[in-house]
Amino acid sequence: MKNMPDLQQIKIFMLIVQHGSFRKAAKELNLSPPSLTNAINHLEEKLGVRLLNRSTRSLSLTVIGEAFLTKIIPIFDDFNRAIDTLNDHKATPEGSIRINMPRIVLELFFQDYLLAFKKNYPDITLELFATDKKINIIESGFDAGIRYIQDVPKDMIAIPFGPKLSLVPVASPEFIKNNRTPDSVKDLINFRCINRCFPSGEIYRWEFLDTQGGITEINVKGDLVVDSDTAMLQAAEAGLGIAFVYEPLVNEHLKAGRLIRLLPDDHYPSANFCIYYPSRKHIPAPLRTLITWVMAMNNGFSLFPI
């Protein structure tokens, strides 16, 4: 073939198919959609075939395009693995890691874990995307994800990310002065509480441990619903109700006297967040480095073998 296709053009083709959209692929590459259109036009011209059926409203693979994609994916996987093995001969690994996580993970772990890792490995590009919506990390092009342990997909390999955490109820001195403190967990239903909602619209039911170690769920009432722990804390400080948030987020507020912990003698469920990734033989060197680093932070404890 006189005009061999450009490697970058093939990568663009694969990314467009992965996202099902020129616009989304362009956004990931930080390029304009017209530039991707030009790249695909040039690729098709060099190959002498049409790979994509496209209009202003639809995008699909041609039969030839689908056959080409099927054959080119394993070749690119081998290519990436070959490049990645060069990291084994470098003093410090290079490459990028794309991680999806809920917003609370940034609030809890950004400083001590994610920034600390980046400082230790300056040649690794860390791409962090925070959203509370649950997504498929493989279909969305992520190398790994971080979720609460119960939400990790069963077909993924996972290790703890950070210590076990509990949520605790807190309120401002002003709120306590104008009301009273609850006598028990069940007494919370008689107080104005700040509710937390998920992207699905579901309202979180507060969870406590009973005397037998089982979990008791309380459907609290209140006239304020938010979708972030930061907003919940700010509302609690403003005296608008009782908040139920992760303990590390309120420690400084408790020390400063801006908030007061309620029901201190009660116990709360605790669990880990986990970093998880697809179960596959080859793990890219940057991701292997992060996994090893996280396990060292966890003193070598792992839920599942790598």
Coordinates of C-alpha atoms in Angstrom, one line a residue:
M1 CA 0.0 0.0 0.0
K2 CA 1.5 3.3 -1.1
N3 CA -0.1 5.4 1.5
M4 CA 0.0 3.7 4.8
P5 CA -2.6 5.0 7.3
D6 CA -1.4 7.2 10.1
L7 CA -1.4 5.6 13.6
Q8 CA -3.1 8.6 15.2
Q9 CA -5.9 8.5 12.6
I10 CA -6.6 4.8 13.5
K11 CA -6.6 5.7 17.2
I12 CA -9.1 8.5 16.5
F13 CA -11.3 6.0 14.6
M14 CA -11.2 3.6 17.5
L15 CA -12.1 6.3 20.0
I16 CA -15.0 7.6 17.9
V17 CA -16.4 4.1 17.8
Q18 CA -15.9 3.6 21.5
H19 CA -17.8 6.8 22.3
G20 CA -20.3 6.5 19.4
S21 CA -19.8 10.2 18.8
F22 CA -17.3 12.5 17.1
R23 CA -18.1 15.2 19.7
K24 CA -17.4 13.0 22.7
A25 CA -14.2 11.7 21.2
A26 CA -13.1 15.2 20.3
K27 CA -13.7 16.3 23.9
E28 CA -11.5 13.5 25.3
L29 CA -8.7 14.4 22.9
N30 CA -9.2 18.1 23.4
L31 CA -9.6 18.6 19.7
S32 CA -12.4 20.1 17.6
P33 CA -15.0 17.7 16.0
P34 CA -14.1 19.0 12.5
S35 CA -10.5 18.0 13.0
L36 CA -11.7 14.4 13.8
T37 CA -13.9 14.5 10.7
N38 CA -10.8 15.4 8.6
A39 CA -8.8 12.6 10.2
I40 CA -11.4 10.0 9.4
N41 CA -11.8 11.3 5.8
H42 CA -8.0 11.0 5.4
L43 CA -7.9 7.5 6.9
E44 CA -10.7 6.3 4.6
E45 CA -9.0 7.9 1.6
K46 CA -5.7 6.1 2.4
L47 CA -7.4 2.8 3.0
G48 CA -9.7 3.2 0.0
V49 CA -12.8 2.1 1.9
R50 CA -15.6 3.6 3.9
L51 CA -15.3 2.8 7.6
L52 CA -18.2 4.8 9.1
N53 CA -21.7 5.6 8.0
R54 CA -22.3 9.1 9.4
S55 CA -24.8 11.9 9.3
T56 CA -25.7 14.8 11.5
R57 CA -27.9 12.5 13.7
S58 CA -26.4 9.0 13.4
L59 CA -23.1 7.1 13.4
S60 CA -22.5 3.5 12.6
L61 CA -19.8 1.1 11.4
T62 CA -19.9 -0.1 7.8
V63 CA -19.5 -3.9 7.4
I64 CA -15.9 -3.3 6.3
G65 CA -15.3 -0.9 9.2
E66 CA -16.6 -3.5 11.7
A67 CA -14.2 -6.1 10.3
F68 CA -11.3 -3.7 10.3
L69 CA -12.0 -2.7 13.9
T70 CA -12.2 -6.4 15.0
K71 CA -8.8 -7.1 13.5
I72 CA -7.1 -3.8 14.6
I73 CA -8.1 -3.9 18.3
P74 CA -5.8 -6.9 19.3
I75 CA -3.0 -5.4 17.2
F76 CA -3.3 -2.1 19.2
D77 CA -3.4 -4.0 22.4
D78 CA -0.2 -5.8 21.6
F79 CA 1.3 -2.5 20.5
N80 CA 0.4 -0.8 23.8
R81 CA 1.7 -3.8 25.8
A82 CA 5.0 -3.7 23.9
I83 CA 5.4 0.0 24.7
D84 CA 4.3 -0.5 28.3
T85 CA 7.0 -3.1 28.9
L86 CA 9.6 -0.4 28.4
N87 CA 8.6 1.0 31.8
D88 CA 10.2 -2.0 33.4
H89 CA 13.6 -0.7 32.3
K90 CA 13.0 2.9 33.5
A91 CA 13.9 4.4 36.9
T92 CA 10.4 5.8 37.2
P93 CA 7.3 4.6 35.3
E94 CA 5.6 6.8 32.7
G95 CA 2.2 6.9 31.2
S96 CA -1.3 7.9 32.3
I97 CA -4.1 6.5 34.5
R98 CA -7.7 7.5 34.0
I99 CA -9.8 6.9 37.2
N100 CA -13.5 7.4 37.8
M101 CA -14.8 8.1 41.3
P102 CA -17.6 9.7 43.3
R103 CA -17.1 13.2 44.5
I104 CA -16.8 12.2 48.1
V105 CA -13.6 10.3 47.3
L106 CA -11.9 13.6 46.3
E107 CA -13.1 15.2 49.5
L108 CA -11.8 12.3 51.6
F109 CA -8.6 11.1 49.9
F110 CA -7.4 13.8 47.4
Q111 CA -4.8 15.3 49.7
D112 CA -3.4 12.2 51.5
Y113 CA -3.6 9.6 48.7
L114 CA -4.0 11.0 45.2
L115 CA -1.8 14.0 45.6
A116 CA 0.7 12.0 47.6
F117 CA 0.9 9.4 44.8
K118 CA 1.4 12.1 42.1
K119 CA 4.3 13.7 44.1
N120 CA 5.9 10.3 44.3
Y121 CA 5.5 9.5 40.6
P122 CA 5.7 12.8 38.7
D123 CA 6.1 11.1 35.3
I124 CA 2.7 9.5 35.6
T125 CA -0.2 11.5 34.4
L126 CA -3.2 11.1 36.7
E127 CA -6.6 11.9 35.2
L128 CA -9.3 12.0 37.8
F129 CA -13.0 12.2 36.9
A130 CA -15.5 12.7 39.7
T131 CA -19.2 11.9 39.3
D132 CA -21.7 10.3 41.6
K133 CA -23.3 8.4 38.7
K134 CA -22.3 4.8 38.5
I135 CA -20.7 4.0 35.2
N136 CA -19.1 1.1 33.4
I137 CA -15.4 2.0 33.5
I138 CA -14.5 -0.3 30.6
E139 CA -17.1 1.1 28.2
S140 CA -16.2 4.6 29.3
G141 CA -12.5 4.2 28.7
F142 CA -11.2 4.3 32.3
D143 CA -8.3 2.2 33.6
A144 CA -9.8 2.0 37.1
G145 CA -12.5 3.2 39.4
I146 CA -13.0 3.9 43.1
R147 CA -16.3 3.1 44.8
Y148 CA -17.8 2.0 48.1
I149 CA -17.1 -1.7 48.5
Q150 CA -20.7 -2.7 48.1
D151 CA -20.9 -1.0 44.7
V152 CA -17.8 -2.6 43.1
P153 CA -18.9 -4.8 40.1
K154 CA -18.5 -8.5 40.9
D155 CA -16.3 -9.1 37.8
M156 CA -13.7 -6.6 38.9
I157 CA -10.5 -7.0 41.0
A158 CA -10.6 -4.7 44.0
I159 CA -8.3 -3.6 46.9
P160 CA -9.2 -1.3 49.8
F161 CA -8.6 2.4 49.2
G162 CA -8.0 4.0 52.5
P163 CA -9.2 3.0 56.0
K164 CA -12.7 1.8 57.0
L165 CA -14.9 4.9 57.4
S166 CA -18.2 5.6 59.3
L167 CA -20.8 8.3 59.1
V168 CA -21.7 10.2 62.2
P169 CA -24.6 12.6 63.1
V170 CA -23.6 16.2 63.9
A171 CA -25.4 19.5 64.5
S172 CA -24.4 23.1 65.3
P173 CA -24.5 24.5 68.8
E174 CA -27.2 26.9 67.6
F175 CA -29.4 24.0 66.5
I176 CA -28.9 22.2 69.7
K177 CA -29.7 25.3 71.8
N178 CA -32.9 25.9 69.9
N179 CA -34.0 22.3 70.0
R180 CA -32.5 19.5 72.0
T181 CA -30.2 16.5 71.4
P182 CA -31.9 13.2 70.3
D183 CA -32.1 10.6 73.1
S184 CA -31.6 7.6 70.7
V185 CA -31.2 6.7 67.1
K186 CA -35.0 6.2 66.7
D187 CA -35.5 9.7 68.2
L188 CA -33.9 11.2 65.1
I189 CA -37.3 11.0 63.3
N190 CA -38.5 13.8 65.6
F191 CA -35.8 16.2 64.5
R192 CA -35.2 18.3 61.4
C193 CA -32.4 16.5 59.4
I194 CA -30.6 17.3 56.2
N195 CA -31.3 14.6 53.7
R196 CA -28.8 13.3 51.1
C197 CA -30.0 12.2 47.7
F198 CA -28.3 10.1 45.0
P199 CA -28.2 10.8 41.3
S200 CA -31.1 8.3 40.9
G201 CA -33.2 10.5 43.1
E202 CA -33.2 8.0 45.9
I203 CA -32.9 9.5 49.4
Y204 CA -30.3 7.9 51.6
R205 CA -31.7 6.1 54.7
W206 CA -29.4 6.7 57.7
E207 CA -27.7 3.5 58.9
F208 CA -26.8 2.5 62.5
L209 CA -25.7 -0.7 64.3
D210 CA -28.2 -2.2 66.7
T211 CA -27.1 -4.0 69.9
Q212 CA -26.8 -7.3 68.0
G213 CA -24.6 -5.8 65.3
G214 CA -27.3 -5.6 62.7
I215 CA -28.0 -2.5 60.7
T216 CA -31.0 -0.3 61.5
E217 CA -32.1 2.1 58.8
I218 CA -33.8 5.4 59.8
N219 CA -35.8 7.4 57.3
V220 CA -35.2 10.9 58.7
K221 CA -37.3 13.9 57.9
G222 CA -36.3 17.4 56.9
D223 CA -37.0 20.3 54.6
L224 CA -33.6 20.4 52.9
V225 CA -32.2 17.8 50.5
V226 CA -28.7 18.1 49.0
D227 CA -26.5 15.9 46.8
S228 CA -23.1 16.5 48.4
D229 CA -21.4 16.1 51.8
T230 CA -19.9 19.6 51.6
A231 CA -23.4 21.1 51.2
M232 CA -24.6 19.0 54.1
L233 CA -21.8 20.2 56.4
Q234 CA -22.4 23.9 55.4
A235 CA -26.2 23.5 56.1
A236 CA -25.5 21.9 59.5
E237 CA -23.1 24.7 60.5
A238 CA -25.8 27.2 59.5
G239 CA -28.1 25.5 62.0
L240 CA -30.5 24.0 59.4
G241 CA -30.6 20.5 60.8
I242 CA -28.7 17.4 61.8
A243 CA -26.2 16.1 59.2
F244 CA -24.9 12.5 58.7
V245 CA -21.5 12.6 57.2
Y246 CA -18.2 10.8 57.0
E247 CA -16.2 11.3 60.3
P248 CA -13.0 12.5 58.7
L249 CA -14.9 15.4 57.1
V250 CA -16.1 16.7 60.4
N251 CA -13.1 16.3 62.7
E252 CA -11.9 19.9 62.2
H253 CA -15.4 21.3 62.6
L254 CA -15.7 19.4 65.9
K255 CA -12.4 20.6 67.2
A256 CA -13.3 24.2 66.3
G257 CA -16.7 23.9 68.0
R258 CA -18.6 24.7 64.9
L259 CA -20.4 21.3 65.1
I260 CA -21.2 18.9 67.9
R261 CA -21.3 15.1 67.5
L262 CA -24.6 13.6 68.5
L263 CA -25.3 10.1 69.9
P264 CA -21.6 9.4 70.7
D265 CA -22.4 6.1 72.5
D266 CA -24.0 4.6 69.4
H267 CA -22.2 2.6 66.8
Y268 CA -22.2 3.0 63.0
P269 CA -21.4 0.7 60.1
S270 CA -17.9 1.1 58.7
A271 CA -16.5 -0.1 55.4
N272 CA -13.9 0.7 52.8
F273 CA -13.8 2.4 49.5
C274 CA -12.0 0.3 47.0
I275 CA -10.0 0.9 43.9
Y276 CA -11.0 -1.6 41.2
Y277 CA -10.0 -2.5 37.7
P278 CA -10.7 -5.2 35.1
S279 CA -9.6 -8.7 35.6
R280 CA -7.0 -9.2 32.9
K281 CA -3.5 -10.6 32.7
H282 CA -1.8 -7.5 31.5
I283 CA -2.1 -4.4 33.8
P284 CA -0.4 -1.3 32.4
A285 CA 2.7 -0.2 34.3
P286 CA 1.2 3.1 35.6
L287 CA -1.8 1.3 37.0
R288 CA 0.4 -1.5 38.5
T289 CA 2.4 1.2 40.2
L290 CA -0.7 2.8 41.7
I291 CA -2.0 -0.5 42.9
T292 CA 1.3 -1.4 44.5
W293 CA 1.4 2.0 46.2
V294 CA -2.1 1.8 47.5
M295 CA -1.4 -1.7 48.9
A296 CA 1.7 -0.3 50.7
M297 CA -0.5 2.4 52.2
N298 CA -2.8 -0.4 53.3
N299 CA 0.1 -2.2 54.8
G300 CA -0.2 -4.9 52.2
F301 CA -3.8 -5.9 52.9
S302 CA -5.8 -6.9 49.8
L303 CA -9.3 -8.2 49.4
F304 CA -8.6 -10.0 46.2
P305 CA -5.4 -11.3 44.7
I306 CA -3.9 -9.2 41.9

